Amino acid sequence: MYQGIFDTHSHYTDAAFDADRDVLLSGFPGEGVSHVMLCGCTPEDSQRSLLLARRYPHVYCAVGVHPENVADLPADWLEQIEALAGDKKVRAIGEIGLDYHYEGFDAALQKDVLVQQLLLARKLGLPVIDHEGYIYPRSLKSQSVLQVLLNEAEKLGVKFKYNTKVTGLSFSSDGVWHVHVPGWEYICDCVILASGSQAGLAKKPAETYRACRDLNIRVNESLSTLAAISCRETWVRDCAGDRTYARVYIHCDGSEESEISEYGQVQWVESGVSGIVIFNLSRYASQWLSEGKSVRLRIDLLDEYTQEKAGEQFQNLLGDGCDIEKKLCGYLPPHVLSVIACQVKEQLGKNKKKRKEGNGAGGDGTEDAARLAARAMKNMNLTVRCVRELAGAQAAAGGVDLTELDLKTLEVKKWPGLFVCGELADVDGECGGYNLQWAWSSGTAAGKAAAGGVKIDSNFSAETASGSYAGRA
């Protein structure tokens, strides 16, 4: 059973849950759902969400006006939302945003209501939950996001120093931190280490890792994750350029007990396989290879069929022959299908030789070809040679061991005032924005704790702020 799941966006005030709402919400902790965030859509719905959140220690809420509900708002709607937002159970302003999907929308009114709620969130120091999952500049450029953040930091008097090598980090007897750079040192009450991981960098950010080790902070080996996998079989290059949907299984040392699977699109490359489904499995490959284990992939190209059912269909299509590339062209892209055809023809030759020698089973060629094609498509086996190096990976496992950190603040237990966040901590997630979300969430948790004077609820911590993550302890 999953543990520590945070349902970050829900609408359990909806009438669809009237029959079993209490049973559902009260039963979540026993099913592995540790936290729930309710989202308000109107002032009235926001009030209902708050009342519901107060009934359960693991339930929190956001209050706000959904873009589809901006018409007919009372004159004091913003005051109502602000009053509700003062409750300790309210952790965000939302669900807010823009929605131009349905006819009859008032774009100007939606924008006005959104801006007022964004200003309220800034005033109260609360994050927002957006209807589309994000609020992005109209330019749709990531550089604009950075500039907006820099503009806000400038307003707050935050100073930045770039392109400076940190040569050391020390803690003095008077309880302050010293950040050493060439020819200078910065004296700080708190230091947040947020250098990122070693993924995607030709030159590794060794200074931060070295500083942690010098302070006797345990740092786990960095391993590639979200990366392509290279295989030993030479025929994979013949599949290069094709994409196929498949269920991919990964296991180590031939043990089925360790088998993990993902379904998605596989991209065939010269050296092996890539794509999101492979990225998500690459973490296990990296870990097992680092432990000296042999790792294999089994690719099921026909996940929706049993092997027997596929064999029956193939036999009907092949008729008296075994022209797999022509008769089965609708099942797989050409390069992959050509490899399957070659493997089947090779096995047919071996079977024919066995029958001649009286060592194999009988059966006509058509039946053999159909069964062999089905078996080959359901069991495309590959031996993992390596995972793409860190410089070519999108993320990395490894970093500061989680046992070194207070998981509610991300402060290093043995060093007061020193915090670790983002990919420098040994936390990594699958594709889909989870690693970026962890960077934002952990940075927020560490920043608030470092700033001091912020009361952190005992049930709401950095450990759960980002959703579901797995650190290697």
Short mmCIF file of C-alpha atoms in Angstrom, two decimals:
data_model
loop_
_atom_site.label_atom_id
_atom_site.label_comp_id
_atom_site.label_asym_id
_atom_site.label_seq_id
_atom_site.Cartn_x
_atom_site.Cartn_y
_atom_site.Cartn_z
CA MET A 1 0.00 0.00 0.00
CA TYR A 2 1.20 3.53 -0.79
CA GLN A 3 2.14 5.71 2.19
CA GLY A 4 2.33 9.46 2.69
CA ILE A 5 0.16 10.45 -0.29
CA PHE A 6 -0.96 14.11 -0.30
CA ASP A 7 -4.17 14.71 -2.27
CA THR A 8 -3.26 18.29 -3.19
CA HIS A 9 -6.39 19.26 -5.13
CA SER A 10 -9.86 18.01 -4.23
CA HIS A 11 -13.51 19.05 -4.11
CA TYR A 12 -15.06 16.80 -1.47
CA THR A 13 -17.73 19.43 -0.74
CA ASP A 14 -19.36 18.44 -4.03
CA ALA A 15 -22.83 16.90 -3.73
CA ALA A 16 -21.52 13.71 -5.35
CA PHE A 17 -19.88 12.88 -2.00
CA ASP A 18 -22.93 13.54 0.21
CA ALA A 19 -23.64 9.83 0.75
CA ASP A 20 -20.20 8.79 2.02
CA ARG A 21 -18.14 11.96 2.53
CA ASP A 22 -17.37 11.39 6.22
CA VAL A 23 -16.55 7.71 5.72
CA LEU A 24 -14.22 8.59 2.85
CA LEU A 25 -12.33 11.40 4.57
CA SER A 26 -12.00 9.68 7.93
CA GLY A 27 -10.74 6.52 6.25
CA PHE A 28 -7.98 8.16 4.18
CA PRO A 29 -5.14 7.84 6.77
CA GLY A 30 -5.74 4.10 6.97
CA GLU A 31 -5.41 3.88 3.17
CA GLY A 32 -2.09 5.74 3.01
CA VAL A 33 -3.46 9.25 2.27
CA SER A 34 -1.83 11.38 4.97
CA HIS A 35 -3.05 14.84 3.87
CA VAL A 36 -5.91 16.30 1.84
CA MET A 37 -6.27 19.81 0.40
CA LEU A 38 -9.83 21.00 -0.34
CA CYS A 39 -10.23 23.76 -2.93
CA GLY A 40 -12.96 26.40 -2.72
CA CYS A 41 -14.79 27.62 -5.83
CA THR A 42 -16.99 30.39 -4.39
CA PRO A 43 -17.13 32.22 -1.06
CA GLU A 44 -19.89 29.82 0.06
CA ASP A 45 -18.01 26.73 -1.13
CA SER A 46 -14.84 28.03 0.50
CA GLN A 47 -16.69 28.31 3.81
CA ARG A 48 -17.96 24.74 3.44
CA SER A 49 -14.42 23.58 2.68
CA LEU A 50 -13.10 25.28 5.82
CA LEU A 51 -15.82 23.79 8.02
CA LEU A 52 -15.03 20.36 6.60
CA ALA A 53 -11.27 20.82 7.08
CA ARG A 54 -11.77 21.71 10.76
CA ARG A 55 -13.33 18.29 11.36
CA TYR A 56 -10.24 16.27 10.39
CA PRO A 57 -6.63 16.82 11.52
CA HIS A 58 -5.28 15.65 8.14
CA VAL A 59 -7.50 17.88 5.99
CA TYR A 60 -6.61 21.47 4.96
CA CYS A 61 -8.22 23.85 2.51
CA ALA A 62 -7.75 26.66 0.03
CA VAL A 63 -10.30 29.46 -0.30
CA GLY A 64 -11.07 31.42 -3.44
CA VAL A 65 -13.25 31.98 -6.50
CA HIS A 66 -13.06 29.65 -9.50
CA PRO A 67 -12.98 31.45 -12.91
CA GLU A 68 -16.28 29.85 -13.92
CA ASN A 69 -17.96 31.44 -10.89
CA VAL A 70 -16.93 35.09 -11.28
CA ALA A 71 -20.42 36.25 -12.38
CA ASP A 72 -22.93 37.28 -9.72
CA LEU A 73 -20.37 37.57 -6.93
CA PRO A 74 -21.50 39.61 -3.91
CA ALA A 75 -19.95 43.04 -3.50
CA ASP A 76 -17.95 41.91 -0.46
CA TRP A 77 -16.68 38.62 -1.97
CA LEU A 78 -13.00 39.52 -1.52
CA GLU A 79 -13.54 40.49 2.12
CA GLN A 80 -15.25 37.14 2.70
CA ILE A 81 -12.31 35.25 1.18
CA GLU A 82 -9.79 37.25 3.22
CA ALA A 83 -11.71 36.60 6.44
CA LEU A 84 -11.75 32.86 5.75
CA ALA A 85 -8.05 32.88 4.84
CA GLY A 86 -7.15 33.94 8.36
CA ASP A 87 -7.98 30.50 9.70
CA LYS A 88 -5.01 28.22 10.49
CA LYS A 89 -6.57 25.47 8.38
CA VAL A 90 -6.35 27.62 5.23
CA ARG A 91 -3.04 27.05 3.43
CA ALA A 92 -3.62 28.65 0.01
CA ILE A 93 -5.82 30.88 -2.13
CA GLY A 94 -7.63 28.76 -4.71
CA GLU A 95 -8.99 27.45 -6.93
CA ILE A 96 -8.31 30.55 -9.03
CA GLY A 97 -7.22 31.28 -12.58
CA LEU A 98 -8.60 31.80 -16.08
CA ASP A 99 -10.91 29.54 -18.12
CA TYR A 100 -11.98 30.41 -21.65
CA HIS A 101 -13.22 26.95 -22.58
CA TYR A 102 -16.97 27.42 -22.34
CA GLU A 103 -18.98 29.95 -24.34
CA GLY A 104 -20.21 33.11 -22.67
CA PHE A 105 -17.16 33.75 -20.49
CA ASP A 106 -16.25 37.28 -19.46
CA ALA A 107 -12.48 37.46 -19.95
CA ALA A 108 -12.11 40.93 -18.45
CA LEU A 109 -14.03 39.98 -15.31
CA GLN A 110 -12.08 36.74 -14.93
CA LYS A 111 -8.80 38.65 -15.12
CA ASP A 112 -9.99 41.25 -12.61
CA VAL A 113 -11.04 38.59 -10.08
CA LEU A 114 -7.79 36.69 -10.62
CA VAL A 115 -5.61 39.76 -10.08
CA GLN A 116 -7.46 40.70 -6.88
CA GLN A 117 -6.94 37.17 -5.53
CA LEU A 118 -3.27 37.15 -6.49
CA LEU A 119 -2.79 40.44 -4.66
CA LEU A 120 -4.61 38.99 -1.65
CA ALA A 121 -2.35 35.92 -1.70
CA ARG A 122 0.70 38.19 -1.77
CA LYS A 123 -0.68 40.29 1.09
CA LEU A 124 -1.32 37.21 3.25
CA GLY A 125 1.84 35.36 2.24
CA LEU A 126 -0.10 32.38 0.91
CA PRO A 127 0.56 30.28 -2.22
CA VAL A 128 -2.13 29.90 -4.87
CA ILE A 129 -3.80 26.88 -6.45
CA ASP A 130 -4.44 27.65 -10.08
CA HIS A 131 -7.25 26.19 -12.18
CA GLU A 132 -4.87 25.13 -14.98
CA GLY A 133 -2.15 23.92 -12.61
CA TYR A 134 0.14 26.91 -13.14
CA ILE A 135 0.16 30.67 -13.59
CA TYR A 136 2.57 31.65 -16.35
CA PRO A 137 3.56 34.98 -17.93
CA ARG A 138 1.78 35.87 -21.15
CA SER A 139 5.10 35.59 -22.99
CA LEU A 140 5.13 31.84 -22.25
CA LYS A 141 8.92 32.10 -21.79
CA SER A 142 10.74 30.56 -18.83
CA GLN A 143 13.11 33.53 -18.82
CA SER A 144 10.12 35.72 -17.93
CA VAL A 145 9.48 33.59 -14.84
CA LEU A 146 13.06 34.19 -13.67
CA GLN A 147 12.81 37.92 -14.32
CA VAL A 148 9.51 38.21 -12.43
CA LEU A 149 11.13 36.51 -9.43
CA LEU A 150 14.17 38.79 -9.65
CA ASN A 151 11.91 41.85 -9.86
CA GLU A 152 10.08 40.79 -6.70
CA ALA A 153 13.34 40.03 -4.90
CA GLU A 154 14.62 43.50 -5.79
CA LYS A 155 11.49 45.07 -4.28
CA LEU A 156 12.14 43.13 -1.06
CA GLY A 157 15.75 44.27 -0.90
CA VAL A 158 17.26 40.86 -1.62
CA LYS A 159 20.81 41.03 -2.97
CA PHE A 160 22.37 38.47 -5.30
CA LYS A 161 26.00 37.60 -5.92
CA TYR A 162 26.70 35.41 -8.95
CA ASN A 163 29.64 33.55 -10.45
CA THR A 164 31.56 33.39 -7.20
CA LYS A 165 33.31 30.23 -6.14
CA VAL A 166 32.62 29.23 -2.56
CA THR A 167 35.91 28.01 -1.07
CA GLY A 168 34.64 27.08 2.38
CA LEU A 169 31.84 27.06 4.92
CA SER A 170 32.48 27.29 8.65
CA PHE A 171 30.56 27.76 11.90
CA SER A 172 32.17 29.96 14.54
CA SER A 173 31.96 29.74 18.31
CA ASP A 174 29.79 32.86 18.44
CA GLY A 175 27.02 31.00 16.60
CA VAL A 176 27.28 32.47 13.10
CA TRP A 177 28.13 31.01 9.73
CA HIS A 178 31.02 32.13 7.55
CA VAL A 179 30.76 31.63 3.78
CA HIS A 180 34.27 31.92 2.35
CA VAL A 181 34.88 33.21 -1.19
CA PRO A 182 38.15 34.35 -2.79
CA GLY A 183 39.29 37.47 -0.92
CA TRP A 184 36.15 37.78 1.22
CA GLU A 185 33.75 36.09 3.60
CA TYR A 186 30.05 36.55 4.26
CA ILE A 187 28.79 36.33 7.84
CA CYS A 188 25.30 34.82 8.10
CA ASP A 189 22.81 33.76 10.73
CA CYS A 190 21.58 31.00 8.41
CA VAL A 191 22.80 29.35 5.24
CA ILE A 192 20.60 27.44 2.76
CA LEU A 193 22.46 25.06 0.47
CA ALA A 194 20.55 24.91 -2.82
CA SER A 195 23.18 24.16 -5.46
CA GLY A 196 21.14 21.51 -7.24
CA SER A 197 22.31 18.04 -8.19
CA GLN A 198 25.07 16.90 -10.52
CA ALA A 199 22.60 15.98 -13.29
CA GLY A 200 22.93 17.71 -16.64
CA LEU A 201 26.27 19.30 -15.84
CA ALA A 202 29.53 18.52 -17.59
CA LYS A 203 31.33 20.11 -14.64
CA LYS A 204 30.03 18.82 -11.32
CA PRO A 205 29.18 21.36 -8.57
CA ALA A 206 31.70 19.79 -6.21
CA GLU A 207 32.05 22.73 -3.80
CA THR A 208 28.72 22.19 -2.06
CA TYR A 209 29.19 18.44 -1.80
CA ARG A 210 32.70 18.95 -0.47
CA ALA A 211 31.46 21.51 2.07
CA CYS A 212 28.88 19.01 3.35
CA ARG A 213 31.47 16.25 3.70
CA ASP A 214 33.88 18.64 5.47
CA LEU A 215 31.10 19.26 8.01
CA ASN A 216 30.72 15.49 8.47
CA ILE A 217 27.31 15.48 6.75
CA ARG A 218 26.59 12.17 5.08
CA VAL A 219 26.31 12.51 1.28
CA ASN A 220 25.16 9.56 -0.82
CA GLU A 221 26.67 8.78 -4.22
CA SER A 222 25.06 10.62 -7.13
CA LEU A 223 23.37 8.33 -9.67
CA SER A 224 21.69 9.14 -12.98
CA THR A 225 17.89 9.18 -13.04
CA LEU A 226 15.45 10.23 -15.75
CA ALA A 227 17.95 9.10 -18.36
CA ALA A 228 18.21 6.80 -21.38
CA ILE A 229 19.36 3.21 -20.88
CA SER A 230 22.08 1.61 -23.00
CA CYS A 231 21.80 -2.11 -23.77
CA ARG A 232 24.28 -4.81 -24.78
CA GLU A 233 22.25 -6.29 -27.64
CA THR A 234 23.50 -4.98 -30.99
CA TRP A 235 20.15 -5.38 -32.76
CA VAL A 236 18.69 -2.38 -30.87
CA ARG A 237 20.39 -0.06 -33.37
CA ASP A 238 18.19 -1.60 -36.08
CA CYS A 239 15.14 -0.29 -34.17
CA ALA A 240 16.54 3.24 -33.86
CA GLY A 241 14.07 5.96 -34.81
CA ASP A 242 10.93 3.98 -33.98
CA ARG A 243 8.55 4.64 -31.10
CA THR A 244 6.29 1.99 -29.63
CA TYR A 245 3.85 1.87 -26.75
CA ALA A 246 4.77 -1.00 -24.45
CA ARG A 247 4.90 -2.23 -20.90
CA VAL A 248 8.51 -2.33 -19.77
CA TYR A 249 9.62 -4.58 -16.93
CA ILE A 250 12.95 -4.17 -15.14
CA HIS A 251 14.53 -6.65 -12.75
CA CYS A 252 17.95 -7.48 -11.36
CA ASP A 253 19.91 -10.72 -11.18
CA GLY A 254 17.06 -12.63 -12.82
CA SER A 255 14.85 -12.26 -9.73
CA GLU A 256 11.18 -11.81 -10.56
CA GLU A 257 10.61 -10.55 -6.99
CA SER A 258 12.47 -7.35 -7.83
CA GLU A 259 10.49 -6.77 -11.05
CA ILE A 260 8.99 -3.30 -11.54
CA SER A 261 7.00 -2.19 -14.58
CA GLU A 262 5.87 1.00 -16.32
CA TYR A 263 3.62 1.49 -19.36
CA GLY A 264 4.26 4.19 -21.93
CA GLN A 265 6.00 5.12 -25.15
CA VAL A 266 9.43 3.60 -25.72
CA GLN A 267 11.83 5.49 -27.98
CA TRP A 268 14.42 3.31 -29.68
CA VAL A 269 17.86 4.89 -30.02
CA GLU A 270 21.20 3.67 -31.39
CA SER A 271 22.50 2.48 -28.03
CA GLY A 272 19.28 1.27 -26.41
CA VAL A 273 15.98 2.72 -25.25
CA SER A 274 14.71 6.10 -24.09
CA GLY A 275 11.42 7.94 -23.44
CA ILE A 276 9.48 8.77 -20.28
CA VAL A 277 8.72 5.15 -19.42
CA ILE A 278 12.45 4.35 -19.58
CA PHE A 279 13.36 7.50 -17.65
CA ASN A 280 11.11 6.43 -14.79
CA LEU A 281 12.78 3.00 -14.64
CA SER A 282 16.33 4.31 -15.01
CA ARG A 283 16.58 5.08 -11.31
CA TYR A 284 16.28 1.38 -10.44
CA ALA A 285 18.81 0.45 -13.12
CA SER A 286 21.32 2.97 -11.74
CA GLN A 287 20.89 1.77 -8.18
CA TRP A 288 21.15 -1.94 -9.00
CA LEU A 289 24.15 -1.44 -11.28
CA SER A 290 25.90 0.55 -8.54
CA GLU A 291 25.37 -2.48 -6.27
CA GLY A 292 27.10 -4.74 -8.78
CA LYS A 293 23.92 -6.49 -9.91
CA SER A 294 23.04 -7.50 -13.46
CA VAL A 295 19.94 -5.72 -14.77
CA ARG A 296 17.56 -6.77 -17.53
CA LEU A 297 14.57 -5.23 -19.30
CA ARG A 298 11.64 -7.17 -20.70
CA ILE A 299 9.56 -5.19 -23.17
CA ASP A 300 5.99 -6.32 -23.82
CA LEU A 301 5.03 -4.75 -27.14
CA LEU A 302 1.49 -6.17 -26.94
CA ASP A 303 0.43 -5.35 -23.40
CA GLU A 304 -3.27 -5.44 -24.33
CA TYR A 305 -3.08 -9.06 -25.59
CA THR A 306 -2.25 -12.36 -23.98
CA GLN A 307 0.41 -14.32 -25.82
CA GLU A 308 -2.16 -16.96 -26.79
CA LYS A 309 -4.62 -14.39 -28.17
CA ALA A 310 -1.89 -12.67 -30.17
CA GLY A 311 -0.79 -16.02 -31.57
CA GLU A 312 -4.31 -16.79 -32.76
CA GLN A 313 -4.65 -13.43 -34.52
CA PHE A 314 -1.23 -13.76 -36.14
CA GLN A 315 -2.01 -17.25 -37.39
CA ASN A 316 -5.16 -15.96 -39.12
CA LEU A 317 -3.23 -13.11 -40.72
CA LEU A 318 -0.16 -15.06 -41.81
CA GLY A 319 -2.14 -17.78 -43.55
CA ASP A 320 0.17 -20.30 -45.22
CA GLY A 321 3.24 -18.08 -45.08
CA CYS A 322 5.36 -16.21 -42.60
CA ASP A 323 5.68 -12.75 -44.18
CA ILE A 324 5.61 -10.96 -40.83
CA GLU A 325 6.74 -7.55 -42.09
CA LYS A 326 3.90 -7.41 -44.62
CA LYS A 327 1.03 -9.24 -42.88
CA LEU A 328 1.59 -7.85 -39.35
CA CYS A 329 2.47 -4.29 -40.41
CA GLY A 330 -0.40 -2.80 -38.41
CA TYR A 331 0.94 -3.97 -35.06
CA LEU A 332 4.38 -2.37 -34.83
CA PRO A 333 6.46 0.32 -36.59
CA PRO A 334 8.65 -0.99 -39.44
CA HIS A 335 12.11 -1.11 -37.83
CA VAL A 336 10.95 -2.93 -34.71
CA LEU A 337 8.78 -5.30 -36.76
CA SER A 338 11.75 -6.07 -39.04
CA VAL A 339 13.82 -7.09 -35.99
CA ILE A 340 10.98 -9.32 -34.79
CA ALA A 341 10.74 -10.90 -38.25
CA CYS A 342 14.48 -11.67 -38.28
CA GLN A 343 14.30 -13.25 -34.82
CA VAL A 344 11.33 -15.39 -35.88
CA LYS A 345 13.02 -16.54 -39.10
CA GLU A 346 16.15 -17.44 -37.18
CA GLN A 347 14.14 -19.50 -34.70
CA LEU A 348 12.17 -21.14 -37.51
CA GLY A 349 15.45 -22.30 -39.02
CA LYS A 350 16.52 -23.80 -35.72
CA ASN A 351 13.14 -25.54 -35.33
CA LYS A 352 13.38 -26.97 -38.86
CA LYS A 353 16.81 -28.35 -38.11
CA LYS A 354 15.52 -29.96 -34.92
CA ARG A 355 12.64 -31.58 -36.75
CA LYS A 356 15.02 -32.98 -39.34
CA GLU A 357 17.13 -34.45 -36.60
CA GLY A 358 14.05 -35.71 -34.79
CA ASN A 359 14.82 -33.60 -31.72
CA GLY A 360 11.99 -31.07 -31.91
CA ALA A 361 8.25 -30.85 -32.00
CA GLY A 362 6.37 -31.00 -35.28
CA GLY A 363 3.89 -28.48 -36.54
CA ASP A 364 3.70 -26.55 -39.77
CA GLY A 365 5.66 -23.36 -40.41
CA THR A 366 2.64 -21.07 -40.22
CA GLU A 367 1.75 -22.12 -36.67
CA ASP A 368 5.36 -21.88 -35.59
CA ALA A 369 5.75 -18.38 -37.09
CA ALA A 370 2.58 -17.10 -35.42
CA ARG A 371 3.47 -18.46 -32.00
CA LEU A 372 7.07 -17.31 -32.28
CA ALA A 373 6.04 -13.78 -33.36
CA ALA A 374 3.63 -13.53 -30.42
CA ARG A 375 6.28 -14.75 -28.00
CA ALA A 376 8.90 -12.36 -29.40
CA MET A 377 6.60 -9.33 -29.19
CA LYS A 378 5.54 -10.18 -25.64
CA ASN A 379 9.11 -10.84 -24.47
CA MET A 380 11.66 -8.53 -26.04
CA ASN A 381 14.58 -9.01 -23.64
CA LEU A 382 17.45 -6.58 -23.20
CA THR A 383 20.52 -6.60 -20.98
CA VAL A 384 21.29 -3.21 -19.42
CA ARG A 385 24.86 -2.09 -20.02
CA CYS A 386 24.63 1.31 -18.33
CA VAL A 387 22.43 4.33 -17.67
CA ARG A 388 23.39 7.54 -19.43
CA GLU A 389 26.01 9.50 -17.50
CA LEU A 390 25.03 12.29 -15.11
CA ALA A 391 25.90 14.98 -17.65
CA GLY A 392 23.12 13.63 -19.89
CA ALA A 393 20.57 12.86 -17.16
CA GLN A 394 17.60 15.08 -16.31
CA ALA A 395 17.82 14.38 -12.58
CA ALA A 396 19.99 12.56 -10.07
CA ALA A 397 19.52 10.33 -7.07
CA GLY A 398 21.96 10.83 -4.24
CA GLY A 399 22.96 13.86 -2.23
CA VAL A 400 22.60 14.72 1.44
CA ASP A 401 21.12 11.73 3.27
CA LEU A 402 17.64 12.45 4.65
CA THR A 403 18.61 11.08 8.07
CA GLU A 404 20.86 14.14 8.42
CA LEU A 405 17.89 16.53 8.14
CA ASP A 406 14.95 17.64 10.24
CA LEU A 407 12.23 16.77 7.75
CA LYS A 408 9.92 19.50 9.02
CA THR A 409 12.39 22.34 8.37
CA LEU A 410 15.19 20.72 6.29
CA GLU A 411 17.70 22.03 8.83
CA VAL A 412 20.80 19.88 9.29
CA LYS A 413 20.37 18.24 12.69
CA LYS A 414 23.97 18.61 13.83
CA TRP A 415 24.42 22.18 12.50
CA PRO A 416 21.90 24.84 13.62
CA GLY A 417 21.15 27.43 10.97
CA LEU A 418 22.29 25.25 8.05
CA PHE A 419 19.57 24.07 5.65
CA VAL A 420 19.52 21.84 2.58
CA CYS A 421 16.87 21.96 -0.15
CA GLY A 422 16.15 20.91 -3.71
CA GLU A 423 18.13 18.28 -5.54
CA LEU A 424 21.07 18.58 -3.16
CA ALA A 425 18.99 16.45 -0.78
CA ASP A 426 18.71 12.74 -1.63
CA VAL A 427 15.19 13.03 -3.01
CA ASP A 428 14.09 12.27 -6.55
CA GLY A 429 10.80 11.64 -8.34
CA GLU A 430 9.54 10.41 -11.68
CA CYS A 431 8.86 12.47 -14.81
CA GLY A 432 6.04 14.97 -14.69
CA GLY A 433 7.42 17.96 -12.81
CA TYR A 434 7.85 16.23 -9.46
CA ASN A 435 11.56 17.07 -9.14
CA LEU A 436 10.90 20.73 -9.95
CA GLN A 437 7.99 20.79 -7.48
CA TRP A 438 10.26 19.32 -4.81
CA ALA A 439 12.77 22.10 -5.47
CA TRP A 440 10.08 24.77 -4.98
CA SER A 441 8.42 23.09 -1.99
CA SER A 442 11.63 22.28 -0.15
CA GLY A 443 13.02 25.75 -0.86
CA THR A 444 9.86 27.29 0.60
CA ALA A 445 10.03 25.10 3.71
CA ALA A 446 13.74 25.81 4.29
CA GLY A 447 13.31 29.52 3.56
CA LYS A 448 10.47 29.95 6.01
CA ALA A 449 12.31 28.02 8.71
CA ALA A 450 15.50 29.99 8.15
CA ALA A 451 13.61 33.31 8.27
CA GLY A 452 12.40 32.39 11.75
CA GLY A 453 9.23 33.37 13.53
CA VAL A 454 7.13 31.07 11.36
CA LYS A 455 5.01 28.55 13.20
CA ILE A 456 5.18 25.19 11.43
CA ASP A 457 2.16 22.97 11.99
CA SER A 458 3.19 19.56 13.35
CA ASN A 459 1.11 17.82 10.67
CA PHE A 460 2.33 19.88 7.72
CA SER A 461 6.00 19.64 6.85
CA ALA A 462 8.61 19.53 4.13
CA GLU A 463 8.29 15.77 4.30
CA THR A 464 4.82 15.97 2.72
CA ALA A 465 4.86 19.38 1.04
CA SER A 466 5.80 18.07 -2.37
CA GLY A 467 3.46 15.08 -2.74
CA SER A 468 5.00 11.63 -3.07
CA TYR A 469 8.78 11.34 -3.03
CA ALA A 470 11.21 8.60 -2.14
CA GLY A 471 14.58 9.38 -0.60
CA ARG A 472 17.34 6.80 -0.31
CA ALA A 473 18.12 6.64 3.41
#
